[in-house]
């Protein structure tokens, strides 16, 4: 595991680590901590993590920022800007100058990456542009505050699943903007199926928990962890749980790396919730209506929904219960070079926060595939239910008369009935599939 996490990632020497620890905490690692492993257990673009033990005996993870972190970032950005402007001069349809402006504003000291997707049929397309690291990620105290705010949001706004979500405790007296000391969590990554099954946890239950967790963040909290790849999601048994009569245990999801969060204002949060509600319920009129709110008008809304769901428009509006399940990517024809101009225009129009939501969705889809080796229909039902709850909550807040309250309550009952029917249909579909195996 250590080798895979360190693969192709920059690492600082132990001497460099010692310099950071001394500068930030006032002493050598051996003085500040009772034990300090000089070999990192993980390394990424911004920092590396060492295992240590405090003088009080607690095992901790110490995240130390690379000393070379900002040395070449300004030159990197200048190079990218030159390339983008030069390419645009010769190929006007390739216009990503807005991306350079965005990075200058949000992450002035960090490089960006442009994610390209290469599919089986050799077609290459620019699917999503996002910023993997933001300026805020350079400040580890901001990361620590994000983890606290995340957990507080679950306790206040999603108390029904708060116990199933966990973020490592921060040791504030041993943390600064360039060094973060946290509780060390012994748990497998979300894609380590062998270890997860040994714990007695079903991958299906983890998939549901991950979907519920991030749906609550996006549609109810408006404060979203935007880097949920497998290395940032650990799984352990719920501390208060006992084995069921079937021997299975309930999972607890441990969220790591809280450096990259995005806040959605109320309009964006509720509009995004309304869009996903419409997508899950195959409501073509509402889909079009809500896509327009994000700049994807008559010319691009079908294209936008295809990228969001990874399904062609005909499948998106299909009323079948499994209409959003990904069964064959060859039916999704948005990867060809002839669609490049549409991708470019869509990404130019979309709010930057929606690009990060798309990146987050992409990460979550990968997690689902790692857990179940297929797309999860239940995940879409969870997304539909939570997004619908967020829409109803907003309507209740805005209701100013008894008539409007009754109208919202009736809509809520109608939605509850629809999702109950969808769940029953899903069970029937799964039962039929199990019989055909």
Short mmCIF file of N, CA and C in Angstrom, two decimals, residues 16 21 32 49 59 98 119 132 156 203 210-211 213 218 220 222 235 238 264 270 297 308-309 316 341 355 359 379 436:
data_model
loop_
_atom_site.label_atom_id
_atom_site.label_comp_id
_atom_site.label_asym_id
_atom_site.label_seq_id
_atom_site.Cartn_x
_atom_site.Cartn_y
_atom_site.Cartn_z
N UNK A 16 14.70 17.96 4.81
CA UNK A 16 13.73 19.01 4.48
C UNK A 16 12.54 18.98 5.42
N UNK A 21 9.45 21.12 10.22
CA UNK A 21 8.97 20.89 11.59
C UNK A 21 9.60 21.89 12.56
N UNK A 32 9.67 17.31 19.35
CA UNK A 32 8.23 17.65 19.39
C UNK A 32 7.38 16.40 19.63
N UNK A 49 2.97 12.50 4.31
CA UNK A 49 2.45 12.17 5.64
C UNK A 49 3.39 11.20 6.35
N UNK A 59 -1.17 8.01 18.75
CA UNK A 59 -0.62 7.82 17.42
C UNK A 59 -1.24 8.86 16.48
N UNK A 98 -10.37 31.67 -20.23
CA UNK A 98 -11.11 31.86 -18.98
C UNK A 98 -10.53 30.99 -17.86
N UNK A 119 -11.24 6.88 -24.37
CA UNK A 119 -12.12 5.72 -24.31
C UNK A 119 -11.61 4.60 -25.21
N UNK A 132 -7.11 20.69 -9.47
CA UNK A 132 -6.93 19.63 -8.49
C UNK A 132 -6.52 20.20 -7.15
N UNK A 156 -25.66 19.04 12.44
CA UNK A 156 -26.77 20.00 12.44
C UNK A 156 -27.81 19.71 11.37
N UNK A 203 -19.78 -4.35 0.65
CA UNK A 203 -19.49 -3.24 -0.27
C UNK A 203 -20.72 -2.45 -0.67
N UNK A 210 -21.58 6.18 0.87
CA UNK A 210 -20.83 7.20 0.12
C UNK A 210 -21.80 8.09 -0.67
N UNK A 211 -22.76 7.48 -1.33
CA UNK A 211 -23.75 8.25 -2.11
C UNK A 211 -24.55 9.17 -1.21
N UNK A 213 -23.69 10.34 1.76
CA UNK A 213 -22.81 11.36 2.35
C UNK A 213 -22.63 12.54 1.42
N UNK A 218 -23.81 18.05 -1.08
CA UNK A 218 -24.12 18.87 -2.26
C UNK A 218 -25.46 19.57 -2.14
N UNK A 220 -27.83 19.64 0.56
CA UNK A 220 -28.34 20.20 1.82
C UNK A 220 -27.35 21.12 2.52
N UNK A 222 -24.38 22.43 1.11
CA UNK A 222 -23.77 23.43 0.24
C UNK A 222 -22.30 23.65 0.56
N UNK A 235 -12.68 3.18 5.34
CA UNK A 235 -13.88 2.52 5.87
C UNK A 235 -13.51 1.70 7.10
N UNK A 238 -18.69 0.72 12.26
CA UNK A 238 -19.27 1.73 13.14
C UNK A 238 -18.92 1.36 14.58
N UNK A 264 -21.42 26.19 -2.11
CA UNK A 264 -22.46 26.52 -3.09
C UNK A 264 -23.41 27.51 -2.45
N UNK A 270 -29.74 24.83 -4.52
CA UNK A 270 -31.11 24.37 -4.76
C UNK A 270 -31.36 24.10 -6.24
N UNK A 297 -28.17 26.34 -22.32
CA UNK A 297 -29.48 26.64 -22.89
C UNK A 297 -29.95 25.60 -23.89
N UNK A 308 -23.17 14.82 -17.37
CA UNK A 308 -23.46 14.63 -15.95
C UNK A 308 -23.78 13.17 -15.63
N UNK A 309 -24.57 12.54 -16.46
CA UNK A 309 -25.06 11.19 -16.16
C UNK A 309 -24.29 10.09 -16.87
N UNK A 316 -31.56 9.35 -20.73
CA UNK A 316 -31.79 10.25 -19.59
C UNK A 316 -33.28 10.44 -19.36
N UNK A 341 -16.00 21.39 -30.03
CA UNK A 341 -16.46 22.77 -29.90
C UNK A 341 -17.60 22.88 -28.90
N UNK A 355 -18.17 22.93 -12.38
CA UNK A 355 -17.08 22.10 -12.89
C UNK A 355 -16.51 21.22 -11.78
N UNK A 359 -16.40 17.15 -11.34
CA UNK A 359 -15.21 16.38 -10.96
C UNK A 359 -15.54 15.46 -9.78
N UNK A 379 -27.67 4.10 -5.91
CA UNK A 379 -27.01 5.39 -5.71
C UNK A 379 -27.82 6.51 -6.35
N UNK A 436 -31.56 -14.77 -13.33
CA UNK A 436 -30.99 -15.06 -14.65
C UNK A 436 -29.52 -15.41 -14.59
#
